[in-house]
Phi, psi and omega in degrees: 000137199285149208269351163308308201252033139274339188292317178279346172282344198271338174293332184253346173273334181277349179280320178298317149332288186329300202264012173288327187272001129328280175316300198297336172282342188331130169327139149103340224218116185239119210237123178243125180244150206235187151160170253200121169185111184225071212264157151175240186187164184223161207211123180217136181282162186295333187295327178260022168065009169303178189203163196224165172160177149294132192199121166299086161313306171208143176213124183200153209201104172245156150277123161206184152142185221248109172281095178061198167272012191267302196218122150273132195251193186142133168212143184199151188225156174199157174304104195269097182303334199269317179248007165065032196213155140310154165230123154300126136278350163173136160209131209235164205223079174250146181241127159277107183287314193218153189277073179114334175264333192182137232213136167246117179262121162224155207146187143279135211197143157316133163271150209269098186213132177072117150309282180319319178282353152310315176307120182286142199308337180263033158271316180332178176242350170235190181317323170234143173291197189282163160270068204231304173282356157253336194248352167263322201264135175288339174072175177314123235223149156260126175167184166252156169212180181215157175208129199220130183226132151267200152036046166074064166053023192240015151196116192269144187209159180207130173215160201183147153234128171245187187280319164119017205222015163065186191326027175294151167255345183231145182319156159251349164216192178274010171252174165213200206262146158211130196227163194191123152232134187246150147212192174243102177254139152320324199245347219033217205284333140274111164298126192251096196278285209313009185212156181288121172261112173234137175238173170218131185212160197233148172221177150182144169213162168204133230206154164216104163299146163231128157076007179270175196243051194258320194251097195312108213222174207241133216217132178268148215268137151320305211285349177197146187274160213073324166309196195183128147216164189280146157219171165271145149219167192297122166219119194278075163186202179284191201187094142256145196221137161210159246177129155242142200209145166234192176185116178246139183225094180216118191063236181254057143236146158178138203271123154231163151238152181212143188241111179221165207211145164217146194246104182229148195232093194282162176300346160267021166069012138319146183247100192215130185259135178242158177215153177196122185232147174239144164237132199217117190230151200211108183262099189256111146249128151095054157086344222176011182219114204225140177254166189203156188208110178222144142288116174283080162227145180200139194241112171335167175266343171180167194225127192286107174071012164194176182281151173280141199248156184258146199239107224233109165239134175282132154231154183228122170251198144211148180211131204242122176282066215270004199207158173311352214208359185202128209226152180245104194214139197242143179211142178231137173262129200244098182243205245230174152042037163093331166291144204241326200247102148314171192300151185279167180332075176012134141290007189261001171117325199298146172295174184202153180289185178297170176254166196297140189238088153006107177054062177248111179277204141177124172259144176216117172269126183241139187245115142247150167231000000 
């Protein structure tokens, strides 16, 4: 990293310090400061052309808290390795329409499609999400939304329209994006682990694309012949997408799945479906120590000079909790029929762990606030 920009990181977390208790005193003005940093090393085997080393995951510095009775804000930025720059990831406006039940958001922001891909990141439970949530799910978005809970908080619902082109500030055309998710819990906003918790959720979005770097296809791999790895290309037409989930909870196990489907009907009147499911299981012991076991499979939307093969990973973790705020996690991937290469880096601009490898370790030590 170029020494201009440790100099501005260190400028804006020692500036973001300085002026939170400054802000905070301010009328009105209730201000939380957050952030993200998530380091460790990789193991990668030599047959599959891997590679080993230390590696930065994530470094990210956020802002949120409460203007008066009008507005909630959030903003976070994160560190780009690649360009040697910040990058926004949100920054966003919510008015409480109704108090605690129901919020109108603009700005930048998740868009609401997938249980996992909802998820703020230092929740997940390995390094990267499934590939379902990087290569299916839209990320972030510039657009409104509106978001809502009833029935006692046990059923949430979200809808938006966005520009539909991902961390873009501006349309690339006249159309956009709309996404819409519901889901259902037994219990709402507190979980009782001694009793069985099930939840259910639903998506759907659609879109009509020019030109984005949306559509995920199939590559025969350098590292081995026969093999496949995943890209993006440039895709012009509609994009419909939808999803389903469950999620079981009981004492210290639980189980989820997830389904997701893309539908895309390019403008030369080609037809191509990408599809992806995970089964993901979680053993917590003494609170604070969690063992996991999931399936990864996801099948392209299509494939340059062959058919695409479904792209099938074992990954097994363990992830040890020693502080409210900070976790220790190992994880290794095994993958399946001969596949070698997992979905490639998010589109939406965001740093991403390595993509998934055959006989892949990765440690990752984590910080969140």
């Amino acid at each position: 990293m170029k020494r201009a920009t440790v100099v501005a990181a260190v400028t804006c977390v020692w500036a973001s310090l300085r002026a939170g208790p400054l802000f905070a005193q301010a009328e009105g003005l209730d201000l939380e400061l957050g952030g993200l940093l998530r380091t460790g090393v990789r193991f990668e085997s030599a047959d599959a052309g891997g590679t080993d080393g230390f590696e930065v995951y994530d470094a990210r510095l956020g802002l949120s808290g409460r203007v008066g009775i009008v507005f909630d804000y959030r903003v976070q930025a994160e560190c780009d390795f690649d360009d040697e720059a910040f990058r926004l990831l949100d920054a966003s406006l919510s008015i409480p329409l109704r108090e605690e039940t129901l919020a109108l958001e603009v700005g930048l922001a998740r868009s609401p499609f997938g249980l996992e891909a909802m998820r703020d990141r230092a929740e997940i439970q390995f390094v990267e999400r499934s590939q379902a949530s990087l290569a299916v799910a839209p990320g972030r978005q510039v657009g409104a939304q509106l978001r809502g809970s009833v029935l006692e908080d046990r059923f949430r619902y979200w809808g938006g329209v966005f520009n539909g082109n991902g961390l873009h500030v501006e349309n690339d055309n006249d159309s956009f994006l709309f996404a819409f998710r519901a889901e259902y819990n037994s219990v709402g906003e507190i979980e009782f682990f001694e009793d069985l918790v099930f939840q259910v959720g639903a998506g759907i979005s659609f879109s009509t694309d020019d030109g984005l770097a949306i559509l995920p296809v199939a590559r025969s791999s350098v590292a081995e012949e026969g093999a496949q790895e995943l890209d993006y290309e440039l895709f012009t037409g509609d994009r419909f997408l939808w999803s389903t989930d469950l999620r079981f909870a009981y004492r210290s196990f639980t189980v989820e799945a997830e389904y997701a489907q893309t539908e895309y009907d390019l403008e030369s009147g080609t037809d191509f479906d990408a599809e992806a499911l995970y089964v993901e299981g979680v053993y917590k012991l003494w609170g604070a120590l969690d063992w996991i076991v999931r399936y990864d499979s996801f099948t392209p939307a299509a494939g340059l000079g062959f058919e695409p093969e479904r792209n099938e990973f074992i990954l097994l973790g363990l992830n040890l909790a020693p502080g409210f705020h900070s976790k220790l996690g190992l994880q290794y991937a095994i993958g399946l029929d001969g596949t070698l290469l997992g979905p490639p880096a998010a589109i939406d601009g965001t740093n991403t762990g390595p993509p998934l490898a055959d006989r892949q370790f990765l440690l990752n030590l984590q910080v969140a606030l």
